Tab-separated table of C-alpha atoms and ligand atoms in Angstrom:
chain	number	residue	atom	x	y	z
A	1	UNK	CA	-6.334	-20.149	-2.894
A	2	UNK	CA	-7.217	-17.724	-0.262
A	3	UNK	CA	-5.457	-16.566	2.430
A	4	UNK	CA	-5.809	-15.103	6.098
A	5	UNK	CA	-5.416	-11.470	3.908
A	6	UNK	CA	-8.816	-12.121	2.498
A	7	UNK	CA	-10.681	-13.283	4.981
A	8	UNK	CA	-12.171	-10.066	5.382
A	9	UNK	CA	-11.495	-8.992	1.377
A	10	UNK	CA	-14.704	-9.869	-0.553
A	11	UNK	CA	-13.655	-10.829	-4.011
A	12	UNK	CA	-16.666	-8.012	-5.172
A	13	UNK	CA	-14.632	-5.662	-3.060
A	14	UNK	CA	-11.110	-6.823	-4.701
A	15	UNK	CA	-12.590	-6.327	-8.004
A	16	UNK	CA	-13.822	-2.405	-7.234
A	17	UNK	CA	-11.166	-1.615	-5.249
A	18	UNK	CA	-9.355	0.218	-8.883
A	19	UNK	CA	-12.705	2.278	-9.396
A	20	UNK	CA	-12.578	3.863	-6.103
A	21	UNK	CA	-8.961	4.371	-5.797
A	22	UNK	CA	-9.204	6.324	-9.334
A	23	UNK	CA	-8.117	4.634	-12.469
A	24	UNK	CA	-5.330	7.338	-12.657
A	25	UNK	CA	-4.085	6.883	-9.563
A	26	UNK	CA	-2.199	10.275	-9.559
A	27	UNK	CA	-0.843	9.173	-5.977
A	28	UNK	CA	1.423	6.741	-7.811
A	29	UNK	CA	3.025	9.271	-10.291
A	30	UNK	CA	5.775	10.747	-7.991
A	31	UNK	CA	6.732	6.859	-7.127
A	32	UNK	CA	7.119	6.243	-11.022
A	33	UNK	CA	9.330	9.566	-11.598
A	34	UNK	CA	11.431	7.911	-8.762
A	35	UNK	CA	12.125	4.997	-10.722
A	36	UNK	CA	13.240	7.108	-13.306
A	37	UNK	CA	15.322	9.702	-10.932
A	38	UNK	CA	17.430	6.876	-9.522
A	39	UNK	CA	17.602	4.810	-12.817
A	40	UNK	CA	16.147	1.419	-11.164
A	41	UNK	CA	16.039	-1.099	-14.463
A	42	UNK	CA	14.833	-3.525	-11.222
A	43	UNK	CA	11.577	-3.080	-8.724
A	44	UNK	CA	9.927	-4.762	-6.027
A	45	UNK	CA	6.500	-3.821	-5.076
A	46	UNK	CA	6.035	-4.991	-1.546
A	47	UNK	CA	1.760	-5.199	-0.914
A	48	UNK	CA	0.990	-4.570	-4.553
A	49	UNK	CA	-2.751	-5.275	-3.837
A	50	UNK	CA	-4.175	-5.166	-7.446
A	51	UNK	CA	-1.298	-4.547	-9.511
A	52	UNK	CA	-1.640	-0.847	-10.491
A	53	UNK	CA	1.831	0.012	-9.992
A	54	UNK	CA	3.659	-2.976	-10.818
A	55	UNK	CA	1.775	-3.235	-14.421
A	56	UNK	CA	2.775	0.718	-15.086
A	57	UNK	CA	6.342	-0.115	-14.178
A	58	UNK	CA	6.290	-3.358	-16.325
A	59	UNK	CA	4.799	-1.080	-19.092
A	60	UNK	CA	7.714	0.667	-18.894
A	61	UNK	CA	10.082	-1.812	-19.249
A	62	UNK	CA	10.934	-2.515	-15.909
A	63	UNK	CA	11.842	-5.817	-14.391
A	64	UNK	CA	9.293	-6.352	-11.659
A	65	UNK	CA	8.860	-8.531	-8.774
A	66	UNK	CA	5.176	-7.915	-7.010
A	67	UNK	CA	4.428	-9.369	-3.789
A	68	UNK	CA	0.849	-9.485	-1.702
A	69	UNK	CA	-0.872	-11.915	0.782
A	70	UNK	CA	-4.232	-11.395	-0.639
A	71	UNK	CA	-5.150	-14.018	-3.525
A	72	UNK	CA	-8.086	-12.078	-4.448
A	73	UNK	CA	-6.033	-9.122	-5.115
A	74	UNK	CA	-3.406	-10.840	-6.871
A	75	UNK	CA	-6.700	-12.333	-8.855
A	76	UNK	CA	-7.293	-8.526	-10.191
A	77	UNK	CA	-3.714	-7.715	-10.711
A	78	UNK	CA	-2.630	-10.784	-13.109
A	79	UNK	CA	-6.143	-9.741	-15.235
A	80	UNK	CA	-4.539	-6.182	-16.025
A	81	UNK	CA	-2.602	-5.497	-19.334
A	82	UNK	CA	0.944	-6.077	-18.503
A	83	UNK	CA	0.601	-8.318	-16.038
A	84	UNK	CA	2.106	-11.264	-18.354
A	85	UNK	CA	5.369	-9.172	-17.543
A	86	UNK	CA	5.320	-8.899	-13.781
A	87	UNK	CA	6.541	-11.758	-11.288
A	88	UNK	CA	3.546	-12.627	-9.165
A	89	UNK	CA	4.324	-13.795	-5.591
A	90	UNK	CA	1.693	-14.612	-3.577
A	91	UNK	CA	2.772	-13.776	0.341
A	92	UNK	CA	4.658	-11.479	2.312
A	93	UNK	CA	8.078	-9.565	1.619
A	94	UNK	CA	9.444	-12.622	3.677
A	95	UNK	CA	8.358	-15.217	0.995
A	96	UNK	CA	10.376	-12.999	-2.013
A	97	UNK	CA	12.733	-15.100	-3.948
A	98	UNK	CA	16.584	-14.137	-3.909
A	99	UNK	CA	16.749	-10.915	-5.677
A	100	UNK	CA	19.338	-7.787	-5.986
A	101	UNK	CA	16.513	-5.452	-7.222
A	102	UNK	CA	17.461	-1.363	-7.257
A	103	UNK	CA	14.292	-0.447	-5.611
A	104	UNK	CA	11.449	-1.823	-3.551
A	105	UNK	CA	8.439	0.337	-2.729
A	106	UNK	CA	5.716	0.176	-0.308
A	107	UNK	CA	2.712	2.505	-1.926
A	108	UNK	CA	-0.478	3.386	-0.443
A	109	UNK	CA	-1.333	1.907	2.890
A	110	UNK	CA	1.115	-0.997	2.734
A	111	UNK	CA	3.404	-0.068	5.588
A	112	UNK	CA	0.629	0.971	7.939
A	113	UNK	CA	-0.799	-2.190	7.564
A	114	UNK	CA	1.947	-3.990	8.402
A	115	UNK	CA	0.885	-4.630	12.515
A	116	UNK	CA	3.319	-5.099	15.235
A	117	UNK	CA	7.407	-4.611	15.627
A	118	UNK	CA	7.727	-8.048	14.828
A	119	UNK	CA	6.178	-8.194	11.602
A	120	UNK	CA	7.494	-4.843	10.576
A	121	UNK	CA	10.892	-5.829	11.310
A	122	UNK	CA	10.955	-8.840	9.500
A	123	UNK	CA	9.346	-6.836	6.100
A	124	UNK	CA	12.253	-4.410	6.534
A	125	UNK	CA	14.703	-7.394	6.766
A	126	UNK	CA	13.319	-9.077	4.177
A	127	UNK	CA	13.199	-6.263	1.904
A	128	UNK	CA	16.882	-5.180	2.558
A	129	UNK	CA	17.461	-8.678	1.426
A	130	UNK	CA	15.958	-8.273	-2.000
A	131	UNK	CA	18.208	-5.286	-2.982
A	132	UNK	CA	21.380	-5.064	-3.968
A	133	UNK	CA	24.304	-2.792	-2.205
A	134	UNK	CA	23.136	0.743	-3.096
A	135	UNK	CA	19.855	-0.184	-3.632
A	136	UNK	CA	16.676	1.759	-2.365
A	137	UNK	CA	13.750	1.430	-0.541
A	138	UNK	CA	10.816	4.127	-0.705
A	139	UNK	CA	7.142	4.163	0.983
A	140	UNK	CA	4.700	5.804	2.604
A	141	UNK	CA	3.114	6.318	6.233
A	142	UNK	CA	0.876	9.277	7.466
A	143	UNK	CA	2.358	11.428	10.164
A	144	UNK	CA	0.417	10.552	13.510
A	145	UNK	CA	0.366	14.096	14.785
A	146	UNK	CA	-1.710	15.038	11.693
A	147	UNK	CA	-4.349	12.494	13.256
A	148	UNK	CA	-5.922	11.818	10.030
A	149	UNK	CA	-8.592	9.282	11.459
A	150	UNK	CA	-10.537	11.905	12.824
A	151	UNK	CA	-11.597	13.024	9.199
A	152	UNK	CA	-12.619	9.385	8.558
A	153	UNK	CA	-16.389	9.699	8.742
A	154	UNK	CA	-18.847	8.779	5.998
A	155	UNK	CA	-19.371	12.630	5.160
A	156	UNK	CA	-15.956	13.422	4.160
A	157	UNK	CA	-14.791	9.919	2.643
A	158	UNK	CA	-18.284	8.931	0.632
A	159	UNK	CA	-18.266	8.428	-3.309
A	160	UNK	CA	-20.095	6.540	-5.793
A	161	UNK	CA	-19.126	5.259	-8.966
A	162	UNK	CA	-20.562	2.982	-11.743
A	163	UNK	CA	-19.002	-0.740	-11.582
A	164	UNK	CA	-18.906	-2.387	-14.918
A	165	UNK	CA	-21.589	-5.348	-14.437
A	166	UNK	CA	-22.464	-4.122	-11.158
A	167	UNK	CA	-24.131	-0.816	-11.638
A	168	UNK	CA	-23.878	1.889	-8.924
A	169	UNK	CA	-21.704	1.024	-5.891
A	170	UNK	CA	-21.000	3.566	-2.943
A	171	UNK	CA	-18.184	3.259	-0.853
A	172	UNK	CA	-17.165	5.287	2.580
A	173	UNK	CA	-15.060	4.548	5.844
A	174	UNK	CA	-15.601	5.101	9.375
A	175	UNK	CA	-13.558	5.540	11.987
A	176	UNK	CA	-13.792	3.638	14.815
A	177	UNK	CA	-11.284	3.789	17.759
A	178	UNK	CA	-7.742	4.576	18.394
A	179	UNK	CA	-5.575	2.641	20.977
A	180	UNK	CA	-1.795	3.668	21.063
A	181	UNK	CA	-0.320	3.586	17.471
A	182	UNK	CA	-3.422	1.611	16.388
A	183	UNK	CA	-6.626	3.031	14.568
A	184	UNK	CA	-9.491	0.613	13.582
A	185	UNK	CA	-11.667	2.266	11.013
A	186	UNK	CA	-14.622	0.179	8.803
A	187	UNK	CA	-14.487	0.523	4.895
A	188	UNK	CA	-18.096	0.441	3.608
A	189	UNK	CA	-19.149	-0.746	0.181
A	190	UNK	CA	-22.378	-1.257	-0.710
A	191	UNK	CA	-23.983	-2.463	-4.178
A	192	UNK	CA	-27.357	-0.517	-4.897
A	193	UNK	CA	-28.596	-3.135	-7.653
A	194	UNK	CA	-28.893	-5.997	-4.824
A	195	UNK	CA	-28.159	-4.007	-1.639
A	196	UNK	CA	-24.930	-6.423	-1.049
A	197	UNK	CA	-23.026	-4.511	1.955
A	198	UNK	CA	-19.937	-5.275	2.746
A	199	UNK	CA	-18.139	-4.023	6.000
A	200	UNK	CA	-14.389	-4.447	6.181
A	201	UNK	CA	-12.831	-4.008	9.551
A	202	UNK	CA	-9.254	-2.291	9.104
A	203	UNK	CA	-6.559	-1.852	11.411
A	204	UNK	CA	-3.672	0.654	10.639
A	205	UNK	CA	-0.742	1.289	12.602
A	206	UNK	CA	0.991	5.247	12.842
A	207	UNK	CA	4.459	5.107	13.226
A	208	UNK	CA	6.465	8.502	13.897
A	209	UNK	CA	9.272	10.013	12.138
A	210	UNK	CA	11.689	8.655	14.925
A	211	UNK	CA	10.173	5.009	15.138
A	212	UNK	CA	10.445	4.823	11.052
A	213	UNK	CA	13.995	6.189	11.064
A	214	UNK	CA	15.486	3.844	14.031
A	215	UNK	CA	13.665	0.851	12.227
A	216	UNK	CA	15.289	1.265	9.351
A	217	UNK	CA	18.727	1.822	10.919
A	218	UNK	CA	18.452	-1.153	12.821
A	219	UNK	CA	18.463	-3.373	9.781
A	220	UNK	CA	21.050	-1.584	8.152
A	221	UNK	CA	19.395	1.191	5.817
A	222	UNK	CA	20.759	4.410	6.090
A	223	UNK	CA	17.893	6.969	5.697
A	224	UNK	CA	18.753	9.183	2.471
A	225	UNK	CA	15.509	11.566	2.556
A	226	UNK	CA	12.290	11.669	4.026
A	227	UNK	CA	9.755	13.385	1.387
A	228	UNK	CA	6.449	14.900	1.190
A	229	UNK	CA	3.641	12.676	-0.294
A	230	UNK	CA	2.353	15.003	-3.551
A	231	UNK	CA	-1.457	14.277	-3.027
A	232	UNK	CA	-1.233	14.427	1.064
A	233	UNK	CA	1.486	17.454	1.739
A	234	UNK	CA	2.537	17.996	5.069
A	235	UNK	CA	0.557	14.479	6.338
A	236	UNK	CA	2.629	11.810	5.185
A	237	UNK	CA	6.324	11.061	5.396
A	238	UNK	CA	8.074	9.696	2.426
A	239	UNK	CA	11.162	7.502	3.473
A	240	UNK	CA	13.595	6.817	1.027
A	241	UNK	CA	16.180	4.477	2.496
A	242	UNK	CA	19.351	3.079	1.268
A	243	UNK	CA	21.746	-0.091	1.675
A	244	UNK	CA	25.036	1.142	2.112
A	245	UNK	CA	27.672	0.311	-0.796
B	301	SAM	C1	-4.119	-0.272	0.647
B	301	SAM	S1	-3.327	-1.165	-0.082
B	301	SAM	C2	-2.243	-0.699	-1.295
B	301	SAM	C3	-2.131	-1.971	-2.706
B	301	SAM	C4	-1.250	-1.079	-3.348
B	301	SAM	N1	-0.007	-1.512	-3.129
B	301	SAM	C5	-1.588	0.045	-3.950
B	301	SAM	O1	-0.793	1.212	-4.161
B	301	SAM	O2	-2.866	-0.164	-4.805
B	301	SAM	C6	-2.526	-2.523	0.882
B	301	SAM	C7	-2.149	-3.739	0.697
B	301	SAM	O3	-1.348	-4.294	1.499
B	301	SAM	C8	-1.183	-5.437	1.424
B	301	SAM	N2	-0.690	-5.995	2.974
B	301	SAM	C9	-1.408	-6.091	4.013
B	301	SAM	N3	-0.439	-6.828	4.650
B	301	SAM	C10	0.867	-7.197	4.495
B	301	SAM	C11	2.287	-7.871	4.911
B	301	SAM	N4	2.295	-8.073	5.569
B	301	SAM	N5	2.927	-7.181	3.657
B	301	SAM	C12	2.849	-7.262	2.526
B	301	SAM	N6	2.063	-6.735	2.200
B	301	SAM	C13	0.586	-6.814	2.969
B	301	SAM	C14	-2.961	-5.723	1.541
B	301	SAM	O4	-3.147	-7.172	1.017
B	301	SAM	C15	-3.225	-5.110	0.421
B	301	SAM	O5	-3.303	-5.284	-0.724
């Protein structure tokens, strides 16, 4: 089954996502540490993608429900070790079953990939519903003031990697345009062996600290803290929001 989210995500792209993100995914360590810090036994991973975080937590004995609208990404996730200990949901946060989870996460670009006020508020409302009283939502979002997109050139973002069964693949991103809070850019992936080239058009929304705080408060979260992202200090907000007891 494919979905709208897969219209621009080729199966070969989904399969190599983890290679370019880095198998070690250091950016997820801080989030795994928060699961320990807050003593969460049950976790919802919204926009789980290829399932690295969800399977990492399942391996550590956490009860994990993971949701993503990309069927291709979920196919990659389901093939990972510990995938059978995760409940996978194909869809968005509103498609989650009734839960009383301790924590919910949106890691990497998920929050910024949710475009427009309506979809953003629906997502926050659904996540709040999935959490128990006292539960926590943690997500990251780039600070628009840092204008990260100005660095999204081939020269700054190029990398190449050896991919199983594929040989060398090259990847980079190129900034397209910025209009208000929305930034368009192209992700390019080229397989050297057959010259197969995929250009994926992407859009992210940059919300500022005040907008994020107000949106959380309007669906009943209390913002408990805003931390730095360890991999991008000073460039990104890591919001921690609690459902009041
Ligand atoms: C950059 S990937 C990050 C995946 C994963 N969280 C990680 O850290 O590797 C962004 C993910 O957000 C998902 N996504 C896009 N729109 C979404 C939405 N409205 N609700 C939930 N997930 C969404 C995409 O399908 C994609 O898998």
